[in-house]
Each structure stands twice: as structure tokens, then as C-alpha cells.
């Protein structure tokens, strides 16, 4: 019986959904989607390269920014094969193991992104609360340990999800509602009790995104309290101005996530196109906007990218 179950699981495939009602326009829609991927991957890769090659950017704030760029490239690369495969080739069928792998990487990189945003809020708090000891507190070994901790935590939390899904029986048409594999979609497919999967998924959400967002709010309450204690108005403005890019990144990340969650609960009967677009915004907007926000707002990043290109031209 177990051998038959494993054999049927090995042959199992899932079918992804493109943009419902707009299948005829998939060819045209592939152009803006591909452009968004290019902007996300190239923009974040430029930030990583600039931080690596420019010694001026070897500071805690920019090291955390390069970590954020890594997670956003990871999210983009994780969704790219299936999204563009559907839009270009109408390739909707995905091997079950491949679907589980994509789910794992999407959720792991998303969890890492949330953790990095929390680390960046701690970085801003230290920079404003104790600027004289900023580099002494956030040393390179500590930053590396924070990055490794975020990575290991994300992998450890997400690893049980595909393992548990792999053990369940599947006995009906396996159609997902997105162009990529998400845990919330996959737990709808088994013809068995998925209560454990649902509880684990909720626990992961609360212990990562929920806790991280709460701690980010607490850190900014402390930052605001510290800023209000600064005597000069110019000093207060300069302190707050260093947080603008990070606040924008937090809003760009959490607002679409909250919007998707609200849509799933409040507007269950809305058009499938609306749900698909909201989910796409959640995964596409942060990787696209964050490199633009930091490049526009942060002068050292602009200078680092410009220096990197000028060095390459000089070398050629």
C-alpha cells in the first residue's frame, strides 16, 4: 500500500493558473512581467555588487541592505520560471516535487526578507540611540552572525512544510490558483486532514511576519522617543531622514501582504483576476521598488554604482 502511494505521488503533477480571464493576452502581459523581473534582478544585483566593491559602503547599514537585495533576488528567481513559462509557453503543468521546491524557496526568502527588515530597524535604532558606538556594536562578525541566524531560522521553519505535504494522499485534480506554488494553495489539494499543516503554517506566520512586524514597530517607537530627545530641530530631522528609506521598504513589504490577507478574508467572492493581481503585487512590488527607493534616496549607493561602472569602463 505504501509503495503504491509513493508511486502515485511520484507521478503527481500540479497545474498552475495564469491570469484568469486574460489568457488570450498572456503574450502581451509577459512584456511588463518580464520587465519587472529585469528591474528586480538587475537593480538588486547592482546594489549587492556596489556594496561588495566600494569600501565606503562597508558599513552596517549597507551590509544589511545587500542582505535585503539577496532575499529579493531569491524571491524573484524562485517565481520567474513558472510565471514566465505560463505567459510565454502556456506551460501550466509542474512536477509535484518541483512545486514543493518552489514553495519552499518562495516562503524561505520571504521569511528571510522579513528578518532582514527587522535587523535593519535595529541598525537604525543603534545608529540614532548610540551613534558614537554604532560601528563598535554592529561589528562585521555580529552582522554575519545576524545574517546566518536569519537564514537558518527561515530554513528551519520552512523545511517541515514540504515534508508534511509529501506524506499526504492526493486524489483529485490538482489545480492551483496562482502562477507559482504557495503553501496556502497546496494544503487545499490533499484528500486528507490538513489541520496539522494549517496550524504549522499559522504558527510560522505568527512567529516570523507577525513577530517581526511587532518588533519593527517597537523599534520605531524607541527611535521616535530618542529623536524627540534631540535638542535641535535640524538634528531631529537628520536623524529621521536616515530612516526614510527603511520605512519605505517596510511599507512596501508589509502593506501588500496585509492587502492580500484582507482580500482573502473580506473579498472572497471578488473576481479571480483581483486575487491574482494582489498576490502578484505582494511578490513583485518589493523587489522592484526597494532598489529604486534606496538608489534614489541614498547618495552613497548611487555613488557606489556610478563608481563601479566608471571602474569597469576604465578597465576596458
Short mmCIF file of C-alpha atoms in Angstrom, two decimals:
data_model
loop_
_atom_site.label_atom_id
_atom_site.label_comp_id
_atom_site.label_asym_id
_atom_site.label_seq_id
_atom_site.Cartn_x
_atom_site.Cartn_y
_atom_site.Cartn_z
CA UNK A 1 0.00 0.00 0.00
CA UNK A 2 2.81 2.41 0.92
CA UNK A 3 4.68 1.57 -2.30
CA UNK A 4 1.57 2.32 -4.39
CA UNK A 5 1.11 5.62 -2.57
CA UNK A 6 4.73 6.65 -3.20
CA UNK A 7 4.47 5.65 -6.85
CA UNK A 8 1.30 7.71 -7.36
CA UNK A 9 2.97 10.65 -5.61
CA UNK A 10 5.99 10.41 -7.88
CA UNK A 11 3.67 10.66 -10.91
CA UNK A 12 1.64 13.53 -9.45
CA UNK A 13 1.65 16.89 -11.19
CA UNK A 14 0.01 20.16 -10.35
CA UNK A 15 -1.47 22.66 -12.77
CA UNK A 16 -0.86 26.36 -12.28
CA UNK A 17 -3.23 29.15 -13.19
CA UNK A 18 -2.19 32.20 -15.15
CA UNK A 19 -4.29 35.35 -15.02
CA UNK A 20 -7.93 34.15 -15.18
CA UNK A 21 -9.94 35.67 -17.99
CA UNK A 22 -6.86 37.18 -19.65
CA UNK A 23 -5.36 34.02 -21.14
CA UNK A 24 -5.56 35.48 -24.65
CA UNK A 25 -3.48 38.47 -23.53
CA UNK A 26 -0.74 36.39 -21.86
CA UNK A 27 1.69 37.21 -24.67
CA UNK A 28 1.29 40.95 -24.14
CA UNK A 29 1.24 40.61 -20.35
CA UNK A 30 4.57 38.82 -20.49
CA UNK A 31 6.25 42.09 -21.54
CA UNK A 32 5.55 44.09 -18.33
CA UNK A 33 6.13 41.00 -16.15
CA UNK A 34 9.49 40.31 -17.80
CA UNK A 35 10.41 43.99 -17.43
CA UNK A 36 9.60 43.82 -13.70
CA UNK A 37 11.82 40.76 -13.34
CA UNK A 38 14.68 42.51 -15.12
CA UNK A 39 14.34 45.60 -12.90
CA UNK A 40 14.16 43.48 -9.72
CA UNK A 41 17.08 41.17 -10.51
CA UNK A 42 19.37 43.74 -12.12
CA UNK A 43 18.56 46.50 -9.61
CA UNK A 44 19.20 44.33 -6.56
CA UNK A 45 22.27 42.75 -8.14
CA UNK A 46 23.73 46.23 -8.74
CA UNK A 47 23.24 47.08 -5.05
CA UNK A 48 24.97 43.85 -3.99
CA UNK A 49 27.86 44.48 -6.39
CA UNK A 50 28.25 48.13 -5.32
CA UNK A 51 28.35 47.19 -1.62
CA UNK A 52 30.91 44.49 -2.34
CA UNK A 53 33.36 46.57 -4.40
CA UNK A 54 33.08 50.02 -2.76
CA UNK A 55 34.90 50.26 0.62
CA UNK A 56 32.78 53.31 1.52
CA UNK A 57 29.73 51.04 1.61
CA UNK A 58 31.29 48.53 4.01
CA UNK A 59 29.16 49.87 6.84
CA UNK A 60 26.40 48.06 8.78
CA UNK A 61 23.53 49.88 7.06
CA UNK A 62 24.72 48.93 3.57
CA UNK A 63 25.67 45.39 4.53
CA UNK A 64 22.11 44.85 5.74
CA UNK A 65 20.87 46.44 2.51
CA UNK A 66 22.89 43.93 0.49
CA UNK A 67 21.27 41.12 2.54
CA UNK A 68 17.85 42.54 1.65
CA UNK A 69 18.87 42.59 -2.01
CA UNK A 70 19.89 38.90 -1.81
CA UNK A 71 16.46 37.91 -0.45
CA UNK A 72 14.65 39.89 -3.14
CA UNK A 73 16.68 38.34 -5.93
CA UNK A 74 15.88 34.97 -4.35
CA UNK A 75 12.12 35.66 -4.37
CA UNK A 76 12.23 36.87 -7.98
CA UNK A 77 14.29 33.93 -9.26
CA UNK A 78 12.02 31.49 -7.39
CA UNK A 79 8.86 32.65 -9.18
CA UNK A 80 10.34 33.52 -12.59
CA UNK A 81 10.39 30.02 -14.23
CA UNK A 82 6.70 29.23 -13.72
CA UNK A 83 5.33 32.76 -14.22
CA UNK A 84 7.17 33.36 -17.49
CA UNK A 85 6.64 29.73 -18.54
CA UNK A 86 2.87 30.26 -18.37
CA UNK A 87 2.91 33.68 -20.04
CA UNK A 88 5.28 32.64 -22.84
CA UNK A 89 4.57 28.95 -23.44
CA UNK A 90 1.32 28.25 -21.54
CA UNK A 91 3.35 25.70 -19.53
CA UNK A 92 0.97 25.09 -16.64
CA UNK A 93 1.96 21.58 -15.61
CA UNK A 94 4.60 21.32 -12.88
CA UNK A 95 6.08 18.23 -11.28
CA UNK A 96 4.92 17.91 -7.67
CA UNK A 97 8.45 17.81 -6.26
CA UNK A 98 9.35 20.87 -8.30
CA UNK A 99 6.26 22.63 -6.94
CA UNK A 100 7.27 21.78 -3.36
CA UNK A 101 10.78 23.09 -4.03
CA UNK A 102 9.42 26.36 -5.43
CA UNK A 103 7.09 26.75 -2.44
CA UNK A 104 9.99 26.19 -0.05
CA UNK A 105 12.23 28.80 -1.70
CA UNK A 106 9.49 31.44 -2.08
CA UNK A 107 8.49 31.19 1.59
CA UNK A 108 12.08 30.89 2.83
CA UNK A 109 13.27 34.01 1.01
CA UNK A 110 10.12 35.89 2.07
CA UNK A 111 10.78 34.93 5.69
CA UNK A 112 14.41 35.99 5.35
CA UNK A 113 13.31 39.33 3.91
CA UNK A 114 11.12 39.97 6.94
CA UNK A 115 14.02 39.09 9.26
CA UNK A 116 16.41 41.39 7.40
CA UNK A 117 13.92 44.29 7.65
CA UNK A 118 13.83 43.69 11.42
CA UNK A 119 17.65 43.68 11.56
CA UNK A 120 17.69 46.94 9.58
CA UNK A 121 15.30 48.54 12.09
CA UNK A 122 17.69 47.53 14.89
CA UNK A 123 20.52 49.05 12.85
CA UNK A 124 18.65 52.38 12.61
CA UNK A 125 17.87 52.31 16.35
CA UNK A 126 21.53 51.79 17.28
CA UNK A 127 22.65 54.50 14.81
CA UNK A 128 20.30 57.06 16.40
CA UNK A 129 20.37 55.95 20.04
CA UNK A 130 24.14 55.47 20.34
CA UNK A 131 25.85 56.87 17.23
CA UNK A 132 29.31 57.05 18.83
CA UNK A 133 29.35 53.28 19.43
CA UNK A 134 27.46 52.36 16.25
CA UNK A 135 30.32 50.57 14.49
CA UNK A 136 31.57 49.11 17.79
CA UNK A 137 28.17 47.48 18.43
CA UNK A 138 27.42 46.38 14.88
CA UNK A 139 30.75 44.79 14.03
CA UNK A 140 31.23 42.67 10.91
CA UNK A 141 31.24 39.34 12.86
CA UNK A 142 27.96 40.32 14.56
CA UNK A 143 26.38 41.30 11.26
CA UNK A 144 27.46 37.98 9.72
CA UNK A 145 26.01 36.11 12.73
CA UNK A 146 22.73 38.00 12.36
CA UNK A 147 22.58 37.13 8.66
CA UNK A 148 23.31 33.45 9.32
CA UNK A 149 20.75 33.36 12.15
CA UNK A 150 18.06 34.82 9.89
CA UNK A 151 18.91 32.27 7.16
CA UNK A 152 19.00 29.25 9.47
CA UNK A 153 15.78 30.29 11.20
CA UNK A 154 13.97 30.69 7.87
CA UNK A 155 15.21 27.35 6.51
CA UNK A 156 14.41 25.51 9.75
CA UNK A 157 10.87 26.91 9.89
CA UNK A 158 10.04 26.23 6.24
CA UNK A 159 11.68 22.80 5.86
CA UNK A 160 8.81 20.85 7.54
CA UNK A 161 6.21 22.26 5.13
CA UNK A 162 7.18 20.28 2.00
CA UNK A 163 7.97 17.19 4.12
CA UNK A 164 4.46 17.15 5.63
CA UNK A 165 2.79 17.81 2.27
CA UNK A 166 4.77 14.96 0.72
CA UNK A 167 3.24 12.48 3.18
CA UNK A 168 -0.40 13.25 2.31
CA UNK A 169 -2.55 11.43 -0.27
CA UNK A 170 -3.72 13.31 -3.37
CA UNK A 171 -6.74 12.03 -5.22
CA UNK A 172 -8.32 14.76 -7.30
CA UNK A 173 -7.46 17.39 -9.89
CA UNK A 174 -4.54 19.39 -8.54
CA UNK A 175 -5.11 22.91 -9.81
CA UNK A 176 -3.51 25.85 -8.00
CA UNK A 177 -4.89 29.37 -8.16
CA UNK A 178 -1.61 31.18 -8.92
CA UNK A 179 1.29 31.07 -11.37
CA UNK A 180 3.55 29.71 -8.62
CA UNK A 181 3.28 27.29 -5.71
CA UNK A 182 2.32 28.62 -2.28
CA UNK A 183 1.65 26.67 0.91
CA UNK A 184 -1.83 28.19 1.33
CA UNK A 185 -2.72 26.79 -2.11
CA UNK A 186 -1.11 23.38 -1.74
CA UNK A 187 -2.85 22.49 1.54
CA UNK A 188 -6.17 22.69 -0.33
CA UNK A 189 -5.23 19.74 -2.55
CA UNK A 190 -4.88 16.62 -0.32
CA UNK A 191 -7.89 14.40 0.28
CA UNK A 192 -6.93 14.03 3.94
CA UNK A 193 -6.95 16.09 7.11
CA UNK A 194 -4.53 19.05 6.76
CA UNK A 195 -5.18 20.54 10.19
CA UNK A 196 -1.56 19.99 11.25
CA UNK A 197 -0.31 21.73 8.10
CA UNK A 198 -2.66 24.67 8.69
CA UNK A 199 -1.64 25.02 12.36
CA UNK A 200 2.05 24.86 11.45
CA UNK A 201 1.58 27.42 8.68
CA UNK A 202 -0.23 29.80 11.05
CA UNK A 203 2.45 29.31 13.73
CA UNK A 204 5.17 30.15 11.20
CA UNK A 205 3.33 33.29 10.07
CA UNK A 206 2.87 34.50 13.65
CA UNK A 207 6.45 33.69 14.72
CA UNK A 208 8.03 35.35 11.70
CA UNK A 209 5.99 38.03 9.95
CA UNK A 210 3.79 38.76 12.97
CA UNK A 211 6.63 38.95 15.50
CA UNK A 212 8.99 40.75 13.11
CA UNK A 213 6.42 43.45 12.29
CA UNK A 214 5.66 43.94 16.00
CA UNK A 215 9.35 44.33 16.85
CA UNK A 216 9.82 46.75 13.95
CA UNK A 217 7.00 48.90 15.35
CA UNK A 218 8.60 48.75 18.83
CA UNK A 219 11.98 49.75 17.40
CA UNK A 220 10.46 52.80 15.70
CA UNK A 221 8.65 53.79 18.88
CA UNK A 222 12.05 53.76 20.60
CA UNK A 223 13.61 55.64 17.68
CA UNK A 224 10.90 58.32 17.84
CA UNK A 225 11.35 58.60 21.61
CA UNK A 226 15.12 59.05 21.11
CA UNK A 227 14.67 61.59 18.30
CA UNK A 228 12.29 63.70 20.40
CA UNK A 229 15.06 63.93 22.99
CA UNK A 230 17.40 65.61 20.49
CA UNK A 231 17.62 69.32 21.27
CA UNK A 232 17.87 70.87 17.79
CA UNK A 233 15.20 70.62 15.14
CA UNK A 234 17.86 70.12 12.47
CA UNK A 235 19.29 67.18 14.45
CA UNK A 236 15.86 65.58 14.75
CA UNK A 237 15.25 65.97 11.04
CA UNK A 238 18.64 64.50 10.11
CA UNK A 239 18.05 61.51 12.41
CA UNK A 240 14.60 60.80 10.99
CA UNK A 241 15.82 61.30 7.43
CA UNK A 242 18.19 58.34 7.82
CA UNK A 243 15.14 56.11 8.43
CA UNK A 244 13.05 57.16 5.43
CA UNK A 245 14.38 54.51 3.05
CA UNK A 246 13.91 51.73 5.58
CA UNK A 247 10.39 52.89 6.49
CA UNK A 248 9.55 52.87 2.77
CA UNK A 249 10.95 49.33 2.42
CA UNK A 250 8.88 48.15 5.41
CA UNK A 251 5.69 49.68 3.98
CA UNK A 252 6.39 48.29 0.51
CA UNK A 253 6.79 44.82 2.04
CA UNK A 254 4.02 44.69 4.64
CA UNK A 255 1.22 46.74 3.03
CA UNK A 256 0.77 44.37 0.03
CA UNK A 257 0.99 41.39 2.41
CA UNK A 258 -1.77 42.82 4.59
CA UNK A 259 -3.78 43.68 1.48
CA UNK A 260 -3.59 40.08 0.21
CA UNK A 261 -4.61 38.74 3.63
CA UNK A 262 -7.59 41.13 3.83
CA UNK A 263 -8.66 40.29 0.29
CA UNK A 264 -8.69 36.56 1.03
CA UNK A 265 -10.94 37.10 4.05
CA UNK A 266 -13.15 40.07 3.12
CA UNK A 267 -13.46 39.77 -0.65
CA UNK A 268 -13.65 36.01 -1.17
CA UNK A 269 -16.17 36.45 -3.99
CA UNK A 270 -14.17 39.08 -5.85
CA UNK A 271 -13.00 38.37 -9.38
CA UNK A 272 -10.14 35.83 -9.57
CA UNK A 273 -8.20 38.47 -11.52
CA UNK A 274 -8.24 40.73 -8.46
CA UNK A 275 -6.84 37.99 -6.19
CA UNK A 276 -4.19 37.08 -8.75
CA UNK A 277 -3.07 40.68 -9.19
CA UNK A 278 -2.96 41.29 -5.43
CA UNK A 279 -0.79 38.20 -4.92
CA UNK A 280 1.47 39.30 -7.78
CA UNK A 281 1.84 42.76 -6.22
CA UNK A 282 2.87 41.16 -2.92
CA UNK A 283 5.68 39.19 -4.60
CA UNK A 284 6.70 41.64 -7.33
CA UNK A 285 6.49 45.13 -5.80
CA UNK A 286 9.13 44.93 -3.01
CA UNK A 287 11.94 43.52 -5.22
CA UNK A 288 11.19 46.14 -7.90
CA UNK A 289 10.70 49.22 -5.71
CA UNK A 290 13.32 48.73 -3.00
CA UNK A 291 16.42 49.12 -5.21
CA UNK A 292 14.80 52.19 -6.78
CA UNK A 293 13.98 53.67 -3.36
CA UNK A 294 17.48 53.12 -1.99
CA UNK A 295 19.18 54.28 -5.18
CA UNK A 296 17.16 57.50 -5.28
CA UNK A 297 17.22 58.25 -1.56
CA UNK A 298 20.70 57.06 -0.57
CA UNK A 299 23.51 59.04 -2.16
CA UNK A 300 26.35 56.60 -1.22
CA UNK A 301 24.52 53.81 -3.07
CA UNK A 302 24.22 55.99 -6.19
CA UNK A 303 27.87 56.92 -5.93
CA UNK A 304 28.88 53.29 -5.37
CA UNK A 305 27.02 52.14 -8.51
CA UNK A 306 28.48 55.04 -10.51
CA UNK A 307 31.98 54.25 -9.23
CA UNK A 308 31.56 50.58 -10.11
CA UNK A 309 30.62 51.41 -13.72
CA UNK A 310 33.36 54.03 -14.08
CA UNK A 311 35.93 51.47 -12.88
CA UNK A 312 34.68 48.94 -15.42
CA UNK A 313 34.88 51.49 -18.23
CA UNK A 314 38.41 52.41 -17.15
CA UNK A 315 39.39 48.74 -17.10
CA UNK A 316 38.01 48.20 -20.60
#
